[in-house]
mmCIF file of C-alpha atoms and ligand atoms in Angstrom:
data_model
loop_
_atom_site.group_PDB
_atom_site.id
_atom_site.type_symbol
_atom_site.label_atom_id
_atom_site.label_comp_id
_atom_site.label_asym_id
_atom_site.label_seq_id
_atom_site.Cartn_x
_atom_site.Cartn_y
_atom_site.Cartn_z
ATOM 1 C CA MET A 1 23.719 -21.410 -29.830
ATOM 2 C CA ASN A 2 23.046 -17.993 -28.449
ATOM 3 C CA TYR A 3 23.802 -16.832 -25.373
ATOM 4 C CA LEU A 4 21.651 -16.268 -23.178
ATOM 5 C CA LYS A 5 22.256 -13.906 -20.251
ATOM 6 C CA PHE A 6 20.651 -14.600 -17.080
ATOM 7 C CA ALA A 7 19.151 -10.415 -16.799
ATOM 8 C CA GLY A 8 19.767 -7.351 -18.873
ATOM 9 C CA PRO A 9 17.886 -4.596 -20.672
ATOM 10 C CA VAL A 10 15.688 -4.265 -23.883
ATOM 11 C CA ILE A 11 17.164 -0.784 -25.917
ATOM 12 C CA ASP A 12 15.896 -0.103 -28.576
ATOM 13 C CA GLU A 13 16.937 1.951 -31.573
ATOM 14 C CA ALA A 14 13.941 4.627 -30.464
ATOM 15 C CA MET A 15 15.545 4.610 -27.406
ATOM 16 C CA ALA A 16 19.152 4.554 -29.364
ATOM 17 C CA GLU A 17 17.770 7.990 -31.355
ATOM 18 C CA ALA A 18 15.994 9.668 -28.345
ATOM 19 C CA VAL A 19 19.603 10.032 -26.119
ATOM 20 C CA LYS A 20 21.353 10.796 -29.302
ATOM 21 C CA GLN A 21 19.137 13.624 -29.206
ATOM 22 C CA THR A 22 18.968 14.635 -25.896
ATOM 23 C CA LEU A 23 23.261 14.272 -25.946
ATOM 24 C CA LEU A 24 22.329 17.317 -28.233
ATOM 25 C CA THR A 25 20.939 19.516 -26.589
ATOM 26 C CA HIS A 26 22.748 22.174 -25.052
ATOM 27 C CA TRP A 27 21.483 20.419 -21.718
ATOM 28 C CA ILE A 28 23.228 16.785 -21.130
ATOM 29 C CA THR A 29 23.002 16.836 -17.335
ATOM 30 C CA SER A 30 19.923 17.012 -14.456
ATOM 31 C CA GLY A 31 17.218 19.600 -16.267
ATOM 32 C CA PRO A 32 13.618 19.517 -17.579
ATOM 33 C CA ARG A 33 14.173 16.071 -18.355
ATOM 34 C CA VAL A 34 15.589 14.845 -15.488
ATOM 35 C CA ALA A 35 12.391 17.468 -13.564
ATOM 36 C CA GLU A 36 9.387 15.350 -16.757
ATOM 37 C CA PHE A 37 11.141 11.656 -15.302
ATOM 38 C CA GLU A 38 10.340 12.371 -11.530
ATOM 39 C CA GLN A 39 6.969 13.307 -12.597
ATOM 40 C CA ALA A 40 6.419 10.711 -14.762
ATOM 41 C CA LEU A 41 7.777 8.033 -11.325
ATOM 42 C CA SER A 42 5.056 10.180 -9.275
ATOM 43 C CA GLU A 43 2.181 9.410 -11.502
ATOM 44 C CA TYR A 44 3.390 5.461 -12.306
ATOM 45 C CA HIS A 45 3.290 6.153 -8.415
ATOM 46 C CA GLY A 46 -0.040 7.254 -7.875
ATOM 47 C CA GLY A 47 0.875 10.691 -6.713
ATOM 48 C CA ARG A 48 4.090 10.487 -4.551
ATOM 49 C CA PRO A 49 6.703 12.713 -4.918
ATOM 50 C CA THR A 50 10.038 11.458 -6.557
ATOM 51 C CA ARG A 51 13.185 12.434 -6.621
ATOM 52 C CA VAL A 52 15.396 11.131 -9.058
ATOM 53 C CA PHE A 53 19.249 9.730 -8.372
ATOM 54 C CA THR A 54 22.520 8.419 -9.315
ATOM 55 C CA SER A 55 21.912 5.165 -8.093
ATOM 56 C CA ALA A 56 19.664 3.101 -6.018
ATOM 57 C CA THR A 57 22.135 3.361 -3.382
ATOM 58 C CA ALA A 58 22.377 7.067 -3.227
ATOM 59 C CA ALA A 59 18.745 7.742 -2.991
ATOM 60 C CA MET A 60 19.025 5.178 0.484
ATOM 61 C CA GLU A 61 22.216 7.227 1.705
ATOM 62 C CA VAL A 62 19.947 10.304 0.887
ATOM 63 C CA ALA A 63 16.754 8.794 2.364
ATOM 64 C CA PHE A 64 18.183 7.974 6.318
ATOM 65 C CA GLN A 65 19.553 12.076 6.296
ATOM 66 C CA VAL A 66 16.754 12.479 5.340
ATOM 67 C CA CYS A 67 15.629 10.759 8.119
ATOM 68 C CA GLY A 68 18.393 11.744 10.499
ATOM 69 C CA ILE A 69 19.088 8.450 11.120
ATOM 70 C CA GLY A 70 22.203 7.921 12.601
ATOM 71 C CA PRO A 71 25.288 7.271 15.154
ATOM 72 C CA GLY A 72 23.155 5.609 18.781
ATOM 73 C CA ASP A 73 20.160 4.375 15.554
ATOM 74 C CA GLU A 74 19.406 0.334 15.748
ATOM 75 C CA VAL A 75 18.085 -0.500 11.773
ATOM 76 C CA ILE A 76 16.220 -3.307 10.980
ATOM 77 C CA THR A 77 17.263 -5.599 7.898
ATOM 78 C CA SER A 78 17.430 -8.875 6.691
ATOM 79 C CA ALA A 79 20.101 -10.777 6.303
ATOM 80 C CA MET A 80 19.318 -11.679 2.779
ATOM 81 C CA THR A 81 19.040 -8.690 0.605
ATOM 82 C CA PHE A 82 22.193 -6.347 -1.200
ATOM 83 C CA PHE A 83 25.121 -5.327 0.671
ATOM 84 C CA SER A 84 24.181 -1.700 -0.115
ATOM 85 C CA VAL A 85 20.964 -2.299 2.649
ATOM 86 C CA GLY A 86 23.560 -2.522 5.972
ATOM 87 C CA ASN A 87 26.992 -0.727 3.289
ATOM 88 C CA MET A 88 24.524 2.401 3.555
ATOM 89 C CA ILE A 89 22.990 1.791 7.690
ATOM 90 C CA GLU A 90 26.511 1.844 8.175
ATOM 91 C CA LYS A 91 27.938 4.688 6.295
ATOM 92 C CA VAL A 92 25.843 7.211 8.300
ATOM 93 C CA GLY A 93 26.592 5.908 11.710
ATOM 94 C CA ALA A 94 24.177 3.749 12.672
ATOM 95 C CA LYS A 95 24.009 0.164 12.973
ATOM 96 C CA THR A 96 22.428 -2.792 11.574
ATOM 97 C CA VAL A 97 20.488 -5.163 13.123
ATOM 98 C CA PHE A 98 19.898 -8.117 11.426
ATOM 99 C CA VAL A 99 16.784 -10.890 11.346
ATOM 100 C CA ASP A 100 16.126 -13.823 8.989
ATOM 101 C CA CYS A 101 14.173 -13.944 5.773
ATOM 102 C CA ASP A 102 11.302 -16.148 5.471
ATOM 103 C CA LEU A 103 12.580 -19.731 3.617
ATOM 104 C CA HIS A 104 10.138 -19.846 0.895
ATOM 105 C CA THR A 105 9.531 -15.889 0.349
ATOM 106 C CA ARG A 106 12.851 -14.775 0.623
ATOM 107 C CA ASN A 107 11.265 -11.565 2.755
ATOM 108 C CA ILE A 108 11.604 -9.965 6.074
ATOM 109 C CA ASP A 109 10.330 -12.357 8.843
ATOM 110 C CA LEU A 110 7.952 -10.182 10.227
ATOM 111 C CA ASP A 111 7.981 -12.359 13.932
ATOM 112 C CA GLN A 112 11.669 -11.688 13.262
ATOM 113 C CA VAL A 113 11.518 -7.904 13.603
ATOM 114 C CA GLU A 114 9.460 -6.994 16.682
ATOM 115 C CA ARG A 115 11.462 -9.217 18.777
ATOM 116 C CA ALA A 116 14.587 -7.064 17.127
ATOM 117 C CA ILE A 117 13.093 -4.221 18.118
ATOM 118 C CA THR A 118 14.620 -2.317 21.359
ATOM 119 C CA PRO A 119 14.410 1.583 22.454
ATOM 120 C CA ARG A 120 17.005 2.668 19.838
ATOM 121 C CA THR A 121 15.438 1.528 16.885
ATOM 122 C CA LYS A 122 14.848 3.939 14.878
ATOM 123 C CA ALA A 123 14.036 2.022 11.092
ATOM 124 C CA ILE A 124 13.852 -1.325 9.589
ATOM 125 C CA VAL A 125 14.120 -1.465 6.057
ATOM 126 C CA PRO A 126 12.219 -4.760 3.903
ATOM 127 C CA THR A 127 13.123 -5.092 1.145
ATOM 128 C CA HIS A 128 11.165 -6.738 -1.536
ATOM 129 C CA PHE A 129 12.707 -9.928 -3.080
ATOM 130 C CA GLY A 130 12.899 -10.631 -6.170
ATOM 131 C CA GLY A 131 9.862 -7.550 -6.674
ATOM 132 C CA LEU A 132 7.907 -9.673 -4.592
ATOM 133 C CA PRO A 133 5.614 -7.454 -1.750
ATOM 134 C CA CYS A 134 7.000 -7.759 1.619
ATOM 135 C CA ASP A 135 3.666 -8.262 2.793
ATOM 136 C CA MET A 136 2.348 -4.361 3.775
ATOM 137 C CA ASP A 137 -0.574 -4.165 5.731
ATOM 138 C CA ARG A 138 1.306 -5.877 8.648
ATOM 139 C CA LEU A 139 4.751 -4.126 8.740
ATOM 140 C CA MET A 140 2.713 -0.351 8.615
ATOM 141 C CA ALA A 141 1.125 -2.060 11.744
ATOM 142 C CA ILE A 142 4.966 -2.722 12.972
ATOM 143 C CA ALA A 143 6.032 0.382 12.574
ATOM 144 C CA GLY A 144 3.283 2.228 13.776
ATOM 145 C CA LYS A 145 2.513 0.907 16.674
ATOM 146 C CA HIS A 146 6.707 1.489 17.573
ATOM 147 C CA LYS A 147 7.033 4.661 15.716
ATOM 148 C CA LEU A 148 9.393 3.618 13.739
ATOM 149 C CA ARG A 149 10.299 4.728 9.987
ATOM 150 C CA VAL A 150 9.491 2.750 7.141
ATOM 151 C CA ILE A 151 12.602 2.881 4.407
ATOM 152 C CA GLU A 152 11.631 0.748 1.299
ATOM 153 C CA ASP A 153 14.404 -0.724 -0.384
ATOM 154 C CA ALA A 154 12.026 -1.438 -3.639
ATOM 155 C CA ALA A 155 15.362 -2.105 -6.320
ATOM 156 C CA LEU A 156 13.761 -5.009 -7.446
ATOM 157 C CA ALA A 157 9.961 -3.555 -7.443
ATOM 158 C CA ILE A 158 8.856 -1.168 -9.486
ATOM 159 C CA GLY A 159 6.257 -2.738 -11.445
ATOM 160 C CA SER A 160 5.146 -4.606 -8.327
ATOM 161 C CA SER A 161 2.262 -4.202 -6.465
ATOM 162 C CA TRP A 162 0.705 -5.186 -2.741
ATOM 163 C CA ARG A 163 -3.683 -5.265 -2.181
ATOM 164 C CA GLY A 164 -3.749 -3.090 -5.790
ATOM 165 C CA GLN A 165 -1.064 -0.228 -4.945
ATOM 166 C CA LYS A 166 2.158 0.403 -6.215
ATOM 167 C CA ILE A 167 4.918 -0.895 -4.342
ATOM 168 C CA GLY A 168 6.237 3.504 -3.618
ATOM 169 C CA ALA A 169 3.034 3.570 -1.448
ATOM 170 C CA PHE A 170 3.721 2.613 1.266
ATOM 171 C CA GLY A 171 6.303 3.367 4.061
ATOM 172 C CA ASP A 172 7.953 7.020 4.624
ATOM 173 C CA ILE A 173 10.923 5.935 1.317
ATOM 174 C CA ALA A 174 11.154 3.292 -0.771
ATOM 175 C CA THR A 175 13.926 3.430 -3.105
ATOM 176 C CA PHE A 176 14.064 1.855 -6.827
ATOM 177 C CA SER A 177 17.079 0.986 -8.585
ATOM 178 C CA PHE A 178 17.451 1.542 -12.417
ATOM 179 C CA HIS A 179 20.270 -0.698 -13.002
ATOM 180 C CA PRO A 180 20.459 -2.655 -16.448
ATOM 181 C CA ASN A 181 19.805 -6.277 -14.619
ATOM 182 C CA LYS A 182 16.499 -4.426 -12.574
ATOM 183 C CA ASN A 183 13.140 -4.416 -14.449
ATOM 184 C CA MET A 184 13.967 -0.626 -16.608
ATOM 185 C CA THR A 185 17.121 1.104 -16.297
ATOM 186 C CA SER A 186 18.848 4.424 -17.202
ATOM 187 C CA ILE A 187 22.028 3.126 -17.608
ATOM 188 C CA GLU A 188 22.371 3.951 -13.927
ATOM 189 C CA GLY A 189 20.227 5.213 -12.041
ATOM 190 C CA GLY A 190 17.571 5.265 -9.011
ATOM 191 C CA ALA A 191 14.252 6.787 -7.600
ATOM 192 C CA ALA A 192 12.946 7.241 -3.711
ATOM 193 C CA MET A 193 9.439 8.582 -3.350
ATOM 194 C CA PHE A 194 8.433 9.884 -0.181
ATOM 195 C CA ALA A 195 5.380 10.198 1.319
ATOM 196 C CA ASP A 196 6.148 13.245 3.193
ATOM 197 C CA PRO A 197 6.617 16.314 0.164
ATOM 198 C CA ALA A 198 9.354 18.742 2.874
ATOM 199 C CA GLU A 199 11.915 15.263 2.990
ATOM 200 C CA ALA A 200 11.524 15.209 -0.772
ATOM 201 C CA LYS A 201 12.480 18.685 -1.415
ATOM 202 C CA ARG A 202 14.974 18.158 1.670
ATOM 203 C CA SER A 203 16.005 15.051 -0.201
ATOM 204 C CA GLU A 204 16.901 17.647 -3.585
ATOM 205 C CA VAL A 205 19.745 19.533 -1.029
ATOM 206 C CA LEU A 206 21.319 16.768 0.478
ATOM 207 C CA ARG A 207 21.483 15.191 -3.222
ATOM 208 C CA PHE A 208 23.677 18.021 -4.038
ATOM 209 C CA HIS A 209 26.365 19.473 -2.109
ATOM 210 C CA GLY A 210 24.203 20.547 0.817
ATOM 211 C CA ILE A 211 23.464 23.159 -1.128
ATOM 212 C CA ALA A 212 20.971 25.784 -0.557
ATOM 213 C CA LYS A 213 20.362 28.560 -2.870
ATOM 214 C CA LEU A 214 19.921 32.551 -1.063
ATOM 215 C CA PRO A 215 17.796 34.926 -2.027
ATOM 216 C CA ASP A 216 20.795 37.020 -3.099
ATOM 217 C CA GLY A 217 22.039 34.827 -5.397
ATOM 218 C CA THR A 218 24.494 33.013 -3.529
ATOM 219 C CA ARG A 219 24.571 29.673 -1.853
ATOM 220 C CA GLU A 220 24.600 27.640 0.986
ATOM 221 C CA VAL A 221 25.551 24.758 2.760
ATOM 222 C CA ASP A 222 24.449 22.903 6.608
ATOM 223 C CA TYR A 223 25.076 19.960 5.854
ATOM 224 C CA PRO A 224 27.597 18.344 3.981
ATOM 225 C CA GLY A 225 25.627 16.829 1.033
ATOM 226 C CA GLY A 226 27.133 13.778 -1.527
ATOM 227 C CA LYS A 227 26.020 14.731 -5.494
ATOM 228 C CA PHE A 228 23.908 12.076 -6.721
ATOM 229 C CA ASN A 229 22.113 14.052 -9.709
ATOM 230 C CA MET A 230 21.320 11.875 -12.406
ATOM 231 C CA SER A 231 21.439 13.271 -15.935
ATOM 232 C CA ASP A 232 19.291 14.097 -18.824
ATOM 233 C CA VAL A 233 20.242 11.694 -20.664
ATOM 234 C CA SER A 234 19.967 8.666 -18.356
ATOM 235 C CA ALA A 235 15.796 10.206 -17.625
ATOM 236 C CA ARG A 236 15.425 10.545 -21.674
ATOM 237 C CA LEU A 237 15.839 6.513 -21.037
ATOM 238 C CA GLY A 238 14.261 6.245 -18.567
ATOM 239 C CA LEU A 239 11.140 7.891 -19.748
ATOM 240 C CA ASP A 240 11.626 5.708 -22.478
ATOM 241 C CA GLN A 241 12.163 2.908 -20.250
ATOM 242 C CA LEU A 242 8.601 3.465 -17.710
ATOM 243 C CA LYS A 243 6.584 3.322 -20.876
ATOM 244 C CA LYS A 244 7.667 0.083 -21.110
ATOM 245 C CA LEU A 245 7.215 -1.118 -17.976
ATOM 246 C CA ASP A 246 4.668 -2.656 -17.581
ATOM 247 C CA GLY A 247 4.723 -4.338 -20.587
ATOM 248 C CA TRP A 248 7.954 -6.090 -20.187
ATOM 249 C CA CYS A 249 6.112 -7.031 -16.187
ATOM 250 C CA ALA A 250 3.301 -9.076 -18.635
ATOM 251 C CA LEU A 251 6.184 -10.202 -20.551
ATOM 252 C CA ARG A 252 7.863 -11.910 -17.263
ATOM 253 C CA ARG A 253 4.920 -13.094 -16.034
ATOM 254 C CA ASP A 254 4.509 -15.007 -19.356
ATOM 255 C CA LEU A 255 7.896 -16.208 -19.232
ATOM 256 C CA VAL A 256 7.842 -17.472 -15.359
ATOM 257 C CA ALA A 257 4.101 -18.903 -15.932
ATOM 258 C CA HIS A 258 6.241 -21.295 -18.987
ATOM 259 C CA TYR A 259 9.238 -22.001 -15.558
ATOM 260 C CA PHE A 260 6.309 -22.726 -13.481
ATOM 261 C CA ALA A 261 4.819 -24.781 -15.965
ATOM 262 C CA ARG A 262 7.641 -27.073 -17.064
ATOM 263 C CA PHE A 263 9.871 -27.215 -12.857
ATOM 264 C CA GLU A 264 6.041 -27.991 -11.203
ATOM 265 C CA PRO A 265 5.828 -31.253 -12.870
ATOM 266 C CA ILE A 266 9.302 -31.820 -11.929
ATOM 267 C CA ALA A 267 10.548 -30.004 -9.138
ATOM 268 C CA ALA A 268 10.624 -32.443 -6.266
ATOM 269 C CA GLU A 269 12.221 -35.233 -7.809
ATOM 270 C CA LEU A 270 14.722 -33.132 -9.020
ATOM 271 C CA GLY A 271 14.723 -31.347 -5.525
ATOM 272 C CA LEU A 272 14.145 -28.238 -6.167
ATOM 273 C CA SER A 273 12.782 -24.706 -4.418
ATOM 274 C CA LEU A 274 11.312 -23.065 -6.778
ATOM 275 C CA PRO A 275 10.402 -19.544 -5.819
ATOM 276 C CA ALA A 276 7.345 -18.012 -4.132
ATOM 277 C CA LYS A 277 4.322 -17.017 -6.136
ATOM 278 C CA ALA A 278 2.294 -13.481 -6.558
ATOM 279 C CA HIS A 279 0.330 -13.378 -3.332
ATOM 280 C CA ALA A 280 -3.071 -14.902 -3.882
ATOM 281 C CA GLY A 281 -5.473 -13.077 -5.887
ATOM 282 C CA GLU A 282 -2.920 -10.566 -7.561
ATOM 283 C CA PRO A 283 -0.898 -11.813 -10.164
ATOM 284 C CA GLU A 284 0.094 -9.019 -10.968
ATOM 285 C CA GLY A 285 1.478 -8.408 -8.261
ATOM 286 C CA HIS A 286 4.870 -9.094 -8.562
ATOM 287 C CA SER A 287 7.053 -7.569 -11.096
ATOM 288 C CA TRP A 288 9.311 -10.808 -11.430
ATOM 289 C CA ASN A 289 12.659 -8.898 -11.787
ATOM 290 C CA MET A 290 14.792 -12.307 -10.816
ATOM 291 C CA PHE A 291 13.482 -16.581 -11.326
ATOM 292 C CA SER A 292 15.889 -17.946 -7.912
ATOM 293 C CA VAL A 293 15.980 -21.588 -7.206
ATOM 294 C CA LEU A 294 17.463 -23.526 -4.918
ATOM 295 C CA LEU A 295 19.934 -26.108 -5.327
ATOM 296 C CA PRO A 296 20.387 -29.826 -4.396
ATOM 297 C CA LEU A 297 23.674 -29.393 -3.164
ATOM 298 C CA ALA A 298 23.483 -31.832 -0.732
ATOM 299 C CA SER A 299 22.546 -34.492 -3.518
ATOM 300 C CA MET A 300 24.546 -32.962 -5.840
ATOM 301 C CA LYS A 301 27.648 -34.655 -6.837
ATOM 302 C CA ILE A 302 29.380 -30.540 -8.424
ATOM 303 C CA SER A 303 29.068 -27.541 -6.290
ATOM 304 C CA ARG A 304 26.917 -24.729 -6.767
ATOM 305 C CA LYS A 305 30.331 -23.069 -8.852
ATOM 306 C CA GLN A 306 31.145 -25.843 -11.036
ATOM 307 C CA PHE A 307 26.237 -25.961 -12.284
ATOM 308 C CA ILE A 308 26.542 -22.317 -12.297
ATOM 309 C CA ASP A 309 30.057 -23.254 -15.411
ATOM 310 C CA ALA A 310 28.439 -26.541 -16.689
ATOM 311 C CA MET A 311 25.482 -24.338 -17.720
ATOM 312 C CA HIS A 312 27.462 -21.314 -18.923
ATOM 313 C CA THR A 313 29.229 -24.625 -20.764
ATOM 314 C CA GLU A 314 25.471 -24.341 -22.346
ATOM 315 C CA ASN A 315 25.816 -20.660 -22.659
ATOM 316 C CA ILE A 316 23.398 -19.961 -20.478
ATOM 317 C CA GLY A 317 24.668 -17.080 -18.220
ATOM 318 C CA ILE A 318 23.563 -17.693 -14.591
ATOM 319 C CA GLY A 319 23.227 -14.813 -11.310
ATOM 320 C CA VAL A 320 24.025 -15.487 -7.697
ATOM 321 C CA SER A 321 21.366 -13.257 -5.345
ATOM 322 C CA TYR A 322 22.288 -12.714 -2.743
ATOM 323 C CA GLU A 323 25.584 -13.095 -0.413
ATOM 324 C CA ALA A 324 23.787 -13.881 3.014
ATOM 325 C CA MET A 325 24.885 -10.250 4.985
ATOM 326 C CA HIS A 326 25.478 -10.668 8.387
ATOM 327 C CA LEU A 327 28.650 -12.547 7.065
ATOM 328 C CA SER A 328 30.753 -10.502 4.934
ATOM 329 C CA LYS A 329 33.727 -8.720 5.702
ATOM 330 C CA LEU A 330 32.254 -5.730 6.968
ATOM 331 C CA PHE A 331 29.481 -7.439 9.496
ATOM 332 C CA ARG A 332 31.728 -10.719 10.508
ATOM 333 C CA GLY A 333 34.501 -7.744 12.119
ATOM 334 C CA LYS A 334 31.451 -6.587 14.008
ATOM 335 C CA GLY A 335 30.322 -10.024 15.775
ATOM 336 C CA HIS A 336 28.281 -12.007 13.097
ATOM 337 C CA ARG A 337 28.946 -15.700 12.495
ATOM 338 C CA GLU A 338 27.633 -18.816 10.748
ATOM 339 C CA GLY A 339 25.092 -20.142 12.098
ATOM 340 C CA GLU A 340 22.766 -16.356 13.101
ATOM 341 C CA PHE A 341 20.168 -16.606 9.955
ATOM 342 C CA PRO A 342 19.700 -20.341 8.898
ATOM 343 C CA ASN A 343 17.253 -19.349 6.224
ATOM 344 C CA ALA A 344 18.918 -16.492 5.162
ATOM 345 C CA GLU A 345 22.470 -18.690 5.146
ATOM 346 C CA ARG A 346 21.381 -21.565 2.929
ATOM 347 C CA ILE A 347 19.448 -19.484 0.416
ATOM 348 C CA SER A 348 23.032 -17.845 0.127
ATOM 349 C CA ARG A 349 24.357 -21.488 -0.477
ATOM 350 C CA GLU A 350 22.075 -22.963 -2.484
ATOM 351 C CA THR A 351 21.050 -19.458 -4.469
ATOM 352 C CA VAL A 352 21.050 -19.725 -8.583
ATOM 353 C CA ALA A 353 18.892 -17.099 -9.978
ATOM 354 C CA LEU A 354 17.797 -18.794 -14.000
ATOM 355 C CA PRO A 355 17.980 -15.937 -16.920
ATOM 356 C CA LEU A 356 14.541 -13.527 -16.521
ATOM 357 C CA HIS A 357 14.437 -10.628 -18.357
ATOM 358 C CA ALA A 358 12.238 -9.070 -20.896
ATOM 359 C CA GLY A 359 14.649 -9.814 -23.793
ATOM 360 C CA LEU A 360 14.235 -13.412 -23.972
ATOM 361 C CA THR A 361 11.289 -16.005 -25.771
ATOM 362 C CA LEU A 362 9.374 -19.109 -24.284
ATOM 363 C CA ALA A 363 11.945 -21.325 -26.122
ATOM 364 C CA ASP A 364 14.616 -19.453 -25.000
ATOM 365 C CA ILE A 365 13.058 -20.636 -21.094
ATOM 366 C CA ASP A 366 12.782 -23.956 -22.740
ATOM 367 C CA ARG A 367 16.372 -24.162 -22.778
ATOM 368 C CA VAL A 368 16.982 -22.938 -19.693
ATOM 369 C CA VAL A 369 14.649 -25.478 -17.758
ATOM 370 C CA ASP A 370 15.745 -28.682 -20.717
ATOM 371 C CA THR A 371 19.778 -27.149 -19.524
ATOM 372 C CA THR A 372 18.999 -27.020 -16.091
ATOM 373 C CA VAL A 373 17.288 -30.868 -15.816
ATOM 374 C CA ARG A 374 19.927 -32.007 -17.462
ATOM 375 C CA VAL A 375 22.847 -31.330 -15.146
ATOM 376 C CA LEU A 376 20.941 -31.596 -12.834
ATOM 377 C CA ARG A 377 20.464 -35.389 -13.639
ATOM 378 C CA ASP A 378 23.378 -35.864 -14.779
ATOM 379 C CA ASN A 379 24.807 -34.605 -11.847
ATOM 380 C CA ARG A 380 22.911 -36.929 -8.681
ATOM 381 C CA ALA A 381 25.156 -38.066 -5.866
HETATM 382 C C1 LIG B 1 20.594 -3.605 -7.119
HETATM 383 C C2 LIG B 1 19.831 -3.952 -6.243
HETATM 384 C C3 LIG B 1 20.414 -2.353 -5.233
HETATM 385 C C4 LIG B 1 21.222 -1.521 -5.255
HETATM 386 O O1 LIG B 1 21.358 -0.921 -6.369
HETATM 387 P P1 LIG B 1 21.606 0.588 -6.985
HETATM 388 O O2 LIG B 1 20.962 0.815 -8.812
HETATM 389 O O3 LIG B 1 22.725 -0.359 -7.805
HETATM 390 O O4 LIG B 1 22.520 1.380 -5.989
HETATM 391 C C5 LIG B 1 20.012 -2.265 -3.787
HETATM 392 N N1 LIG B 1 18.640 -3.316 -3.268
HETATM 393 C C6 LIG B 1 18.601 -4.620 -3.756
HETATM 394 C C7 LIG B 1 17.391 -5.458 -2.851
HETATM 395 C C8 LIG B 1 19.251 -5.236 -4.792
HETATM 396 O O5 LIG B 1 18.578 -5.384 -5.896
#
């Protein structure tokens, strides 16, 4: 039986041909295709100025620099997100202040955000977990009340919306990822959407050596910028992928509906926790990058690793997202310990992401469900 990877891109012949044509032009690094891709992303998201980068991680580093976040500042984020968030906060010299996530939505707990605010807090960085939007009304109200910047980790939220508006239209800056495991890809790549056009302009300098062009044709540097500019080859692929995004998101919703239809009647008996659904009344608000469940480890006689291995034996790939970030060596070294954020720690121990991408069929989902059920039933403690 064919191998079902847990995530991955769809790249067709037409896309490969378009990339080849770009490679054969005289221009392969940042040029006209990058400008076109930025324009298309901006239009898709309701018109905010948009810039592309080599990754979401690069976009976030630049976003923090644009906001002037650095030494002495505190940035509040969830312990349940990808390492890049804590890494970039620390890399710009600020202090990461973790709060827990909600066990069901896996999104940042906004009650805890309010309690974590100090006079040094500069920004909140919410992650839209798996593509499920955070409560942006409440989050923006908290940020407004305390005059904090909001930099959204929207790495998985391309295609998601909150109350009818695309994610990317809410915070000061939202960063997106085009890594191949996300809902659309540019091989590697990322984007940032800005509320303030001046900040978008500033990000262009920071993503390219900090270089500004002078009227006499020479160059000047006032800040040690990085080198995070996307190539036209990547942008060309991104342009074609963006055209398919809505169709792919609809297909993901159908696959997820099938997961729920199959799992819901037996989840309690299996002891399996299913992910939160899209917000009520907004089924299209969730881009469904991941379908992650929590395993009933206490009533299983195998470990999570053994579950993953058993699924692999059946040619089914399984992901793990994410490890609780405060328990990384980096943050243990700053004093963090087990027990601080019970929800993030539990998810970190029990979560597995089942296959979900636009290359799957309903029959593939049936195979994943049947195999999951069999492995769990065969291995009850
Ligand atoms: C993938 C991911 C990132 C990083 O994206 P890159 O483009 O690989 O840098 C950041 N945050 C979350 C939640 C992610 O899933």
